[in-house]
Structures are given as structure tokens and as C-alpha cells.
Amino acid sequence: MATPDYSKFSNSDLIKEITKLRKRKKYGIVWDEENTKEKFEKNVEGKLPVLKEVKNKEITTSKNSFHFLIEGDNYHALSVLNYTHNNSIDMAYLDPPYNRGNEGFRYNDKIVDEEDPYRHSKWLSYMSKRLRLVKALLKRTGLIFISIDDNEFAQLKLLCDEIFGENNFLASVTWRQLHTVKNNATYFSKSTEYVLIYAKNLKSIGKLRQPADKSEAYPYDDNDGKGQYKLDPLSARNKNIEYEFYFNKWKIKWKAPKGSYPRYAEDTLRQMYEAGEIVYKKGWKEPKAKRYLARVQEGVPPSTFWDGTEVGFNANATGELAEILTRDAFLSPKPVGLIKRCLEIAVGKNKTATILDYFAGSGTTGHAVLELNKEDNGNRRFILCTNNENNICTDVCYPRIQRVIQGYTNPTRKKVKGLGGNLKYFRTDFVDSEPTDKNKKKLVEQSTEMLCLKENCFDEVKFGKHFKIFNNHNGAHLGIIYDDDGIENFKNELKKLKKKINVYVFSLDESAREEEFEDVIDLVNLKPIPEVILNVYRRIFR
Ligand SMILES: C[S@@+](CC[C@H](N)C(=O)[O-])C[C@H]1O[C@@H](n2cnc3c(N)ncnc32)[C@H](O)[C@@H]1O
């Protein structure tokens, strides 16, 4: 585009031009959004999403809260969650299609192949829309972990910098996912991929820690009040330095073995010695340092390199799935250990955290949450969403979670005990979006599950003509009034209940009908539906 002739601009036009230029993005990622508009199937165009529960898939083993599995496109599920779970997710883990051409990233119902000139634009349109939606779901203290490989790493990093802010970037972890070298590789044999990690607001999170060794690794205890310790050599191998160190004052002369170097600076060593934390016994090749469990109990800062030997390789993930379902049930699962490492860092200490994975695939994130809950008696909850491509939701994700919760027999006929937990299964559904009175009424009728999900109240304790009351195991209640005719009967029930509860009242406008509730106003926290839902959808579906 030719540069405009600014000498001919009036003062006010110049000011406008400067304002425009100042606002313009200076740096970042650009893609062709116009030509890569996402089209949803014809039958969901012009519709608004709701959730429908599939009751016969409910799993209950305890009185605790429910985990949720949502079958459907994650764009629609995230839209619903923007109403039900705004600012309530502690950690999101995503494992999106890597857009490698060969692994079936579908866009507008076509596989995007390597020859497609818009392949990066399509992937970015798809990711950016969903990342913007998940950002609103994260708490201020929330973290997001995204698995990715070289194919879209650079694009994703710039996109996340834009959406979450460069200042909220925490790390790009390298995960060694393959333990062998592929001899048939033409250039490099790729054995690593990445996990990009962002905070919703870096200033709101504290130190990050991952658990150090387990206490069994600290076998000694001198009963001196300092607790369990282990003994570590003072030298570290593999450095070609010959080092000589004298504990001359204490008459221990130690010459580091050839090719070793000391782990500690001389001052540190002296302090450790004076504290009685260096020991030497006759016959040892070198003195040793006492390393106390108590000092690492709060954990260690997570490294940005995660080896498959610690968190699992790809092959381990396939094995884990084969143990529960079959080896070929799903071809690209992640190992449970990888997600557990993310969980330990983000929500290790928060036993009631909510974890979201909207590319759930075979359900590894759910499995990892169930294991962590079992280990520390936690009550963390997961929300998984996956489409049902090749029946991944109905035939892989759901049965895997079901078996992990309830127990199963593995391929060697060994019985594996269930980890326990409760699950509700939802499918996305749709109502017409045109804001007619009839459609508003329909949306209210169809919004019951969404409201139950939002309030975490699923047990129907009262229902009458045009109203319902739900509660949960913590004693919380939720009221829904579907029509004016239900108000009086609902109020009578409320008077018996004698406690203040959230009440969603059908209203064609933004008023919550306060005048109708004057006699019970201390018992109700009124919200007009569908307006509170439509306000969220207006922002998303513009
Ligand atoms: C790479 S896999 C995730 C694998 C998962 N981490 C595991 O360990 O099994 C991505 C999954 O996201 C699902 N998916 C892709 N696009 C989706 C969309 N728009 N909405 C919901 N799910 C989607 C695919 O069906 C696939 O199962």
C-alpha cells in the first residue's frame, strides 16, 4: 500500500492517523482469519449450546462431588462453561491436534493436510478461539499447560503471548517422549516435544514446586530433631578436573577422585561441617553430606526438562491404555505420569482444585486426577471434553474412566481395584438463538443441567408445576422457576426450607421479578434466566 501524502492531511486527520497507528499491533502473530472462518455443522448454525445429561452413564461410588465428561465440540462446551465455570478452573491441560498433516486435524470437517496453504491459519483460528474462551474460565491463580511439538510450537508461543500476555509465560518444558533413536529418520530423530505453561496472572501465583524424592529415599535418622536424611557424595563425577580438598583442620584429607569436582563451595562445606552435616568414616573413598528430608519437603522448583524415565514415554502411555482397554484403543495418548507432573506443580497442594481438559481424547487427565486423589485423599474434580471422532468419547474415554473408577481385570487377568469417584456424562445440545419469547422459554426449559452444573447441585429434592429444587451433599440448594405459574408454589416450599438459596427465575427481560418475592426476599438470591445465560452468549457469539 502506498504511503499517504501526510503533507495534505488536515490537523484533525493527522491526529486520527496518529491515534490509529499508535493502536496498531506492533509485534506478534498475524494469520488469515477471514479465509479460515470456522463453520460448524449446518444443524448447529444459528443455535446456542446447552448440555444434556446422559443419565445412564452416571457413575457413583461415594458421596463426594462429581467429575464431568462432556461429549461434543469443545467450542460449544467451552461456551457453556463460560457461563457455568467462569473464573473457577485451577488448571487446564490441553493436548490439541499437532497439525502434522498426517494425524487428522480436522477443520470445517476436512482433514488439513501438509499441502494446504492455510494450514497454519486454520490451526491458529481454531486454537485462538478456544484459548480465549478458556482464559475466562481460569482463576486468577490458574495455570494452563499445553502439549505441542515443533510443528506449531512457534505459532502457539506467539499466540499464547498475545492471549495470556508475555509476562505470564512460565516455561516451555522439553519432554523426552521417545527413548529410542529412529534409524529411518532422514535428518533428526525427534525424541522430544514441549509443554508450554502460562499463568493467568503471574503476580497471583506463589512459588511453584514439584515433590522431591519420596521419604524412603532418606533412610537415616540420628534422632537429633533434624529428622530423616540421606548421604550424598561430596563430589560429582564426569568433570575432567582433578580437585584436591583438605579438611586439614579436622584432619581429613580427601583428594577428589580423578575426573570429579566438588558439589559445594568451600564456605558452604565449612558451614555444613560445623553443623555436623559432613560425615566421614574410615574406609570411605570420600566424605559424605547429610541431606535432610525436611529441607526438600516443600518440594523443589520444577525443571524445564522432563525425562520419560520420570514422567513416562509415549510407549508407557500406550501400555497404560492397553492395561485398561486395548493397545489400539487410541493411538496418541499421553502418559499418566506426564499429566501428574503438571498436576503436582499446579494443584499438588490444593486438594479441591478443578482441572479442565478440553482435548481429552482417551481421558488420561481424568485418570491422572483420580490417581492423585487416591494418593493424597484429595477431592479434586475434573471436567473433560472431547468430540466423539471415531467414538473416542463413548468407546475409549468413558470406558477408561469408568474402569479406573470402578476397577477392572487387566489383560493378564489380574483384578485391579477401582480408585473411586463419581462421574456425570453430558452431551452438547442446541436451542434456536433468535431471541423470540418462544426461544427464550425453550432455552430456560433446556438450561436445567447447566444451572445444576454451575451450582454443583444435582439431587432433585422437590419438583412441582413449573419449578424444581435441587441440593447437594454439602447441603447447598438451588431453585429453578420455569414459569410465572410456579412462583407461588415455589415460595411455599422455600418457606419450609427456611434458608437462603440461589433462585433462577424465568423472565423475558433482565428483571429478576423481585416484586414477586418481597415476602421471602431474605431467602432468595434471584437471577433472571435466560438473560444471565444470554449475556454470556452474546459476548461469545456476537
Ligand atoms: C491429541 S488427542 C488428546 C489425547 C489425550 N491427551 C490422551 O492422553 O488421550 C486430541 C483429542 O481431541 C479431540 N478433539 C479434536 N478437536 C476437537 C474439538 N474441536 N472438540 C472436542 N474434541 C476435539 C480429538 O478427537 C482427540 O481425541
mmCIF file of N, CA and C in Angstrom, residues 462-538:
data_model
loop_
_atom_site.group_PDB
_atom_site.id
_atom_site.type_symbol
_atom_site.label_atom_id
_atom_site.label_comp_id
_atom_site.label_asym_id
_atom_site.label_seq_id
_atom_site.Cartn_x
_atom_site.Cartn_y
_atom_site.Cartn_z
ATOM 1 N N LYS A 462 -37.261 -31.462 45.283
ATOM 2 C CA LYS A 462 -38.670 -31.066 45.162
ATOM 3 C C LYS A 462 -38.915 -30.666 43.719
ATOM 4 N N PHE A 463 -40.020 -31.115 43.166
ATOM 5 C CA PHE A 463 -40.415 -30.525 41.899
ATOM 6 C C PHE A 463 -41.910 -30.355 41.882
ATOM 7 N N GLY A 464 -42.334 -29.244 41.322
ATOM 8 C CA GLY A 464 -43.756 -29.002 41.271
ATOM 9 C C GLY A 464 -44.063 -28.475 39.887
ATOM 10 N N LYS A 465 -45.271 -27.954 39.730
ATOM 11 C CA LYS A 465 -45.615 -27.408 38.422
ATOM 12 C C LYS A 465 -44.727 -26.183 38.193
ATOM 13 N N HIS A 466 -43.882 -26.233 37.214
ATOM 14 C CA HIS A 466 -43.033 -25.104 36.786
ATOM 15 C C HIS A 466 -41.915 -24.726 37.747
ATOM 16 N N PHE A 467 -41.535 -25.586 38.668
ATOM 17 C CA PHE A 467 -40.319 -25.275 39.445
ATOM 18 C C PHE A 467 -39.629 -26.563 39.885
ATOM 19 N N LYS A 468 -38.364 -26.422 40.217
ATOM 20 C CA LYS A 468 -37.603 -27.563 40.763
ATOM 21 C C LYS A 468 -36.652 -27.054 41.832
ATOM 22 N N ILE A 469 -36.383 -27.903 42.841
ATOM 23 C CA ILE A 469 -35.361 -27.563 43.841
ATOM 24 C C ILE A 469 -34.367 -28.720 43.909
ATOM 25 N N PHE A 470 -33.082 -28.365 43.848
ATOM 26 C CA PHE A 470 -32.014 -29.374 43.916
ATOM 27 C C PHE A 470 -31.155 -29.101 45.151
ATOM 28 N N ASN A 471 -30.451 -30.135 45.616
ATOM 29 C CA ASN A 471 -29.442 -29.891 46.651
ATOM 30 C C ASN A 471 -28.212 -30.750 46.380
ATOM 31 N N ASN A 472 -27.216 -30.625 47.243
ATOM 32 C CA ASN A 472 -26.035 -31.487 47.110
ATOM 33 C C ASN A 472 -25.591 -31.983 48.481
ATOM 34 N N HIS A 473 -24.527 -32.811 48.491
ATOM 35 C CA HIS A 473 -24.127 -33.455 49.752
ATOM 36 C C HIS A 473 -23.577 -32.452 50.759
ATOM 37 N N ASN A 474 -23.258 -31.234 50.294
ATOM 38 C CA ASN A 474 -22.772 -30.223 51.254
ATOM 39 C C ASN A 474 -23.916 -29.406 51.840
ATOM 40 N N GLY A 475 -25.142 -29.718 51.440
ATOM 41 C CA GLY A 475 -26.299 -29.011 51.981
ATOM 42 C C GLY A 475 -26.668 -27.745 51.209
ATOM 43 N N ALA A 476 -26.005 -27.484 50.070
ATOM 44 C CA ALA A 476 -26.366 -26.303 49.262
ATOM 45 C C ALA A 476 -27.649 -26.609 48.476
ATOM 46 N N HIS A 477 -28.447 -25.570 48.200
ATOM 47 C CA HIS A 477 -29.686 -25.751 47.441
ATOM 48 C C HIS A 477 -29.711 -24.845 46.228
ATOM 49 N N LEU A 478 -30.515 -25.219 45.264
ATOM 50 C CA LEU A 478 -30.678 -24.430 44.039
ATOM 51 C C LEU A 478 -32.152 -24.489 43.651
ATOM 52 N N GLY A 479 -32.734 -23.342 43.308
ATOM 53 C CA GLY A 479 -34.123 -23.330 42.855
ATOM 54 C C GLY A 479 -34.217 -22.850 41.411
ATOM 55 N N ILE A 480 -35.082 -23.482 40.629
ATOM 56 C CA ILE A 480 -35.302 -23.017 39.254
ATOM 57 C C ILE A 480 -36.811 -22.862 39.051
ATOM 58 N N ILE A 481 -37.207 -21.674 38.590
ATOM 59 C CA ILE A 481 -38.637 -21.445 38.312
ATOM 60 C C ILE A 481 -38.776 -21.224 36.811
ATOM 61 N N TYR A 482 -39.542 -22.116 36.156
ATOM 62 C CA TYR A 482 -39.592 -22.115 34.691
ATOM 63 C C TYR A 482 -40.700 -21.229 34.138
ATOM 64 N N ASP A 483 -41.635 -20.845 35.007
ATOM 65 C CA ASP A 483 -42.783 -20.087 34.521
ATOM 66 C C ASP A 483 -43.397 -19.329 35.683
ATOM 67 N N ASP A 484 -44.027 -18.185 35.382
ATOM 68 C CA ASP A 484 -44.682 -17.381 36.427
ATOM 69 C C ASP A 484 -45.585 -18.228 37.319
ATOM 70 N N ASP A 485 -46.262 -19.204 36.695
ATOM 71 C CA ASP A 485 -47.220 -20.014 37.446
ATOM 72 C C ASP A 485 -46.557 -20.845 38.543
ATOM 73 N N GLY A 486 -45.245 -20.949 38.490
ATOM 74 C CA GLY A 486 -44.556 -21.760 39.505
ATOM 75 C C GLY A 486 -44.153 -20.965 40.729
ATOM 76 N N ILE A 487 -44.263 -19.621 40.675
ATOM 77 C CA ILE A 487 -43.681 -18.784 41.745
ATOM 78 C C ILE A 487 -44.316 -19.059 43.114
ATOM 79 N N GLU A 488 -45.647 -19.077 43.184
ATOM 80 C CA GLU A 488 -46.307 -19.225 44.497
ATOM 81 C C GLU A 488 -45.950 -20.549 45.168
ATOM 82 N N ASN A 489 -46.059 -21.650 44.386
ATOM 83 C CA ASN A 489 -45.761 -22.965 44.976
ATOM 84 C C ASN A 489 -44.293 -23.046 45.400
ATOM 85 N N PHE A 490 -43.445 -22.451 44.588
ATOM 86 C CA PHE A 490 -42.018 -22.460 44.926
ATOM 87 C C PHE A 490 -41.790 -21.738 46.256
ATOM 88 N N LYS A 491 -42.457 -20.598 46.411
ATOM 89 C CA LYS A 491 -42.257 -19.811 47.641
ATOM 90 C C LYS A 491 -42.708 -20.606 48.868
ATOM 91 N N ASN A 492 -43.786 -21.354 48.715
ATOM 92 C CA ASN A 492 -44.264 -22.177 49.836
ATOM 93 C C ASN A 492 -43.208 -23.199 50.255
ATOM 94 N N GLU A 493 -42.576 -23.808 49.253
ATOM 95 C CA GLU A 493 -41.515 -24.790 49.560
ATOM 96 C C GLU A 493 -40.339 -24.107 50.241
ATOM 97 N N LEU A 494 -40.035 -22.907 49.750
ATOM 98 C CA LEU A 494 -38.886 -22.176 50.274
ATOM 99 C C LEU A 494 -39.098 -21.819 51.745
ATOM 100 N N LYS A 495 -40.331 -21.475 52.068
ATOM 101 C CA LYS A 495 -40.630 -21.108 53.468
ATOM 102 C C LYS A 495 -40.396 -22.308 54.373
ATOM 103 N N LYS A 496 -40.670 -23.522 53.842
ATOM 104 C CA LYS A 496 -40.422 -24.729 54.652
ATOM 105 C C LYS A 496 -38.918 -24.953 54.802
ATOM 106 N N LEU A 497 -38.192 -24.638 53.768
ATOM 107 C CA LEU A 497 -36.746 -24.867 53.756
ATOM 108 C C LEU A 497 -36.018 -23.915 54.713
ATOM 109 N N LYS A 498 -36.523 -22.731 54.811
ATOM 110 C CA LYS A 498 -36.021 -21.712 55.746
ATOM 111 C C LYS A 498 -34.525 -21.437 55.592
ATOM 112 N N LYS A 499 -34.027 -21.392 54.374
ATOM 113 C CA LYS A 499 -32.637 -20.956 54.210
ATOM 114 C C LYS A 499 -32.486 -20.219 52.892
ATOM 115 N N LYS A 500 -31.470 -19.357 52.828
ATOM 116 C CA LYS A 500 -31.286 -18.529 51.641
ATOM 117 C C LYS A 500 -30.651 -19.365 50.527
ATOM 118 N N ILE A 501 -31.255 -19.329 49.346
ATOM 119 C CA ILE A 501 -30.689 -20.134 48.251
ATOM 120 C C ILE A 501 -30.666 -19.325 46.948
ATOM 121 N N ASN A 502 -29.847 -19.791 45.998
ATOM 122 C CA ASN A 502 -29.821 -19.172 44.669
ATOM 123 C C ASN A 502 -31.058 -19.621 43.896
ATOM 124 N N VAL A 503 -31.776 -18.650 43.335
ATOM 125 C CA VAL A 503 -33.004 -18.979 42.604
ATOM 126 C C VAL A 503 -32.949 -18.367 41.207
ATOM 127 N N TYR A 504 -33.096 -19.199 40.216
ATOM 128 C CA TYR A 504 -33.121 -18.740 38.824
ATOM 129 C C TYR A 504 -34.575 -18.639 38.400
ATOM 130 N N VAL A 505 -34.979 -17.430 37.983
ATOM 131 C CA VAL A 505 -36.396 -17.186 37.692
ATOM 132 C C VAL A 505 -36.578 -16.844 36.225
ATOM 133 N N PHE A 506 -37.528 -17.508 35.583
ATOM 134 C CA PHE A 506 -37.800 -17.183 34.185
ATOM 135 C C PHE A 506 -38.282 -15.735 34.077
ATOM 136 N N SER A 507 -37.676 -15.022 33.135
ATOM 137 C CA SER A 507 -38.066 -13.635 32.912
ATOM 138 C C SER A 507 -37.718 -13.290 31.466
ATOM 139 N N LEU A 508 -38.641 -12.565 30.798
ATOM 140 C CA LEU A 508 -38.345 -12.257 29.395
ATOM 141 C C LEU A 508 -37.351 -11.110 29.263
ATOM 142 N N ASP A 509 -37.079 -10.418 30.380
ATOM 143 C CA ASP A 509 -36.105 -9.324 30.301
ATOM 144 C C ASP A 509 -35.062 -9.484 31.411
ATOM 145 N N GLU A 510 -34.418 -8.387 31.782
ATOM 146 C CA GLU A 510 -33.322 -8.503 32.752
ATOM 147 C C GLU A 510 -33.798 -8.464 34.195
ATOM 148 N N SER A 511 -35.112 -8.268 34.400
ATOM 149 C CA SER A 511 -35.563 -8.151 35.781
ATOM 150 C C SER A 511 -35.715 -9.543 36.396
ATOM 151 N N ALA A 512 -35.353 -9.648 37.661
ATOM 152 C CA ALA A 512 -35.443 -10.948 38.332
ATOM 153 C C ALA A 512 -36.744 -11.048 39.122
ATOM 154 N N ARG A 513 -37.735 -10.184 38.807
ATOM 155 C CA ARG A 513 -39.074 -10.250 39.400
ATOM 156 C C ARG A 513 -39.060 -10.071 40.922
ATOM 157 N N GLU A 514 -38.194 -9.190 41.426
ATOM 158 C CA GLU A 514 -38.052 -9.027 42.882
ATOM 159 C C GLU A 514 -39.388 -8.770 43.564
ATOM 160 N N GLU A 515 -40.266 -7.985 42.861
ATOM 161 C CA GLU A 515 -41.538 -7.602 43.498
ATOM 162 C C GLU A 515 -42.381 -8.833 43.847
ATOM 163 N N GLU A 516 -42.210 -9.909 43.092
ATOM 164 C CA GLU A 516 -42.988 -11.126 43.368
ATOM 165 C C GLU A 516 -42.455 -11.892 44.585
ATOM 166 N N PHE A 517 -41.234 -11.517 45.031
ATOM 167 C CA PHE A 517 -40.599 -12.302 46.095
ATOM 168 C C PHE A 517 -40.434 -11.518 47.395
ATOM 169 N N GLU A 518 -41.161 -10.376 47.467
ATOM 170 C CA GLU A 518 -40.952 -9.498 48.626
ATOM 171 C C GLU A 518 -41.112 -10.215 49.965
ATOM 172 N N ASP A 519 -42.089 -11.124 50.036
ATOM 173 C CA ASP A 519 -42.337 -11.802 51.322
ATOM 174 C C ASP A 519 -41.250 -12.807 51.686
ATOM 175 N N VAL A 520 -40.395 -13.194 50.714
ATOM 176 C CA VAL A 520 -39.324 -14.164 51.050
ATOM 177 C C VAL A 520 -37.951 -13.612 50.633
ATOM 178 N N ILE A 521 -37.880 -12.292 50.548
ATOM 179 C CA ILE A 521 -36.685 -11.701 49.926
ATOM 180 C C ILE A 521 -35.390 -12.077 50.660
ATOM 181 N N ASP A 522 -35.507 -12.371 51.985
ATOM 182 C CA ASP A 522 -34.304 -12.766 52.729
ATOM 183 C C ASP A 522 -33.883 -14.205 52.436
ATOM 184 N N LEU A 523 -34.740 -14.935 51.746
ATOM 185 C CA LEU A 523 -34.434 -16.352 51.487
ATOM 186 C C LEU A 523 -33.981 -16.598 50.053
ATOM 187 N N VAL A 524 -33.929 -15.530 49.247
ATOM 188 C CA VAL A 524 -33.610 -15.754 47.826
ATOM 189 C C VAL A 524 -32.487 -14.849 47.332
ATOM 190 N N ASN A 525 -31.686 -15.447 46.498
ATOM 191 C CA ASN A 525 -30.683 -14.701 45.763
ATOM 192 C C ASN A 525 -31.124 -14.865 44.304
ATOM 193 N N LEU A 526 -31.841 -13.862 43.759
ATOM 194 C CA LEU A 526 -32.550 -14.043 42.485
ATOM 195 C C LEU A 526 -31.683 -13.754 41.257
ATOM 196 N N LYS A 527 -31.836 -14.587 40.234
ATOM 197 C CA LYS A 527 -31.128 -14.350 38.969
ATOM 198 C C LYS A 527 -32.094 -14.602 37.823
ATOM 199 N N PRO A 528 -32.199 -13.668 36.881
ATOM 200 C CA PRO A 528 -33.147 -13.865 35.788
ATOM 201 C C PRO A 528 -32.597 -14.800 34.709
ATOM 202 N N ILE A 529 -33.377 -15.795 34.328
ATOM 203 C CA ILE A 529 -32.974 -16.620 33.180
ATOM 204 C C ILE A 529 -34.020 -16.442 32.087
ATOM 205 N N PRO A 530 -33.658 -16.468 30.821
ATOM 206 C CA PRO A 530 -32.340 -16.834 30.315
ATOM 207 C C PRO A 530 -31.364 -15.665 30.212
ATOM 208 N N GLU A 531 -31.725 -14.469 30.716
ATOM 209 C CA GLU A 531 -30.892 -13.305 30.452
ATOM 210 C C GLU A 531 -29.441 -13.504 30.918
ATOM 211 N N VAL A 532 -29.236 -14.079 32.123
ATOM 212 C CA VAL A 532 -27.859 -14.241 32.615
ATOM 213 C C VAL A 532 -27.047 -15.160 31.693
ATOM 214 N N ILE A 533 -27.743 -16.105 31.060
ATOM 215 C CA ILE A 533 -27.035 -17.015 30.138
ATOM 216 C C ILE A 533 -26.793 -16.292 28.813
ATOM 217 N N LEU A 534 -27.847 -15.598 28.345
ATOM 218 C CA LEU A 534 -27.733 -14.914 27.048
ATOM 219 C C LEU A 534 -26.643 -13.846 27.068
ATOM 220 N N ASN A 535 -26.468 -13.187 28.204
ATOM 221 C CA ASN A 535 -25.416 -12.161 28.285
ATOM 222 C C ASN A 535 -24.049 -12.752 27.984
ATOM 223 N N VAL A 536 -23.804 -13.951 28.486
ATOM 224 C CA VAL A 536 -22.514 -14.609 28.215
ATOM 225 C C VAL A 536 -22.440 -14.995 26.745
ATOM 226 N N TYR A 537 -23.531 -15.562 26.228
ATOM 227 C CA TYR A 537 -23.530 -15.997 24.831
ATOM 228 C C TYR A 537 -23.417 -14.822 23.856
ATOM 229 N N ARG A 538 -23.978 -13.673 24.229
ATOM 230 C CA ARG A 538 -23.883 -12.507 23.339
ATOM 231 C C ARG A 538 -22.426 -12.118 23.151
#
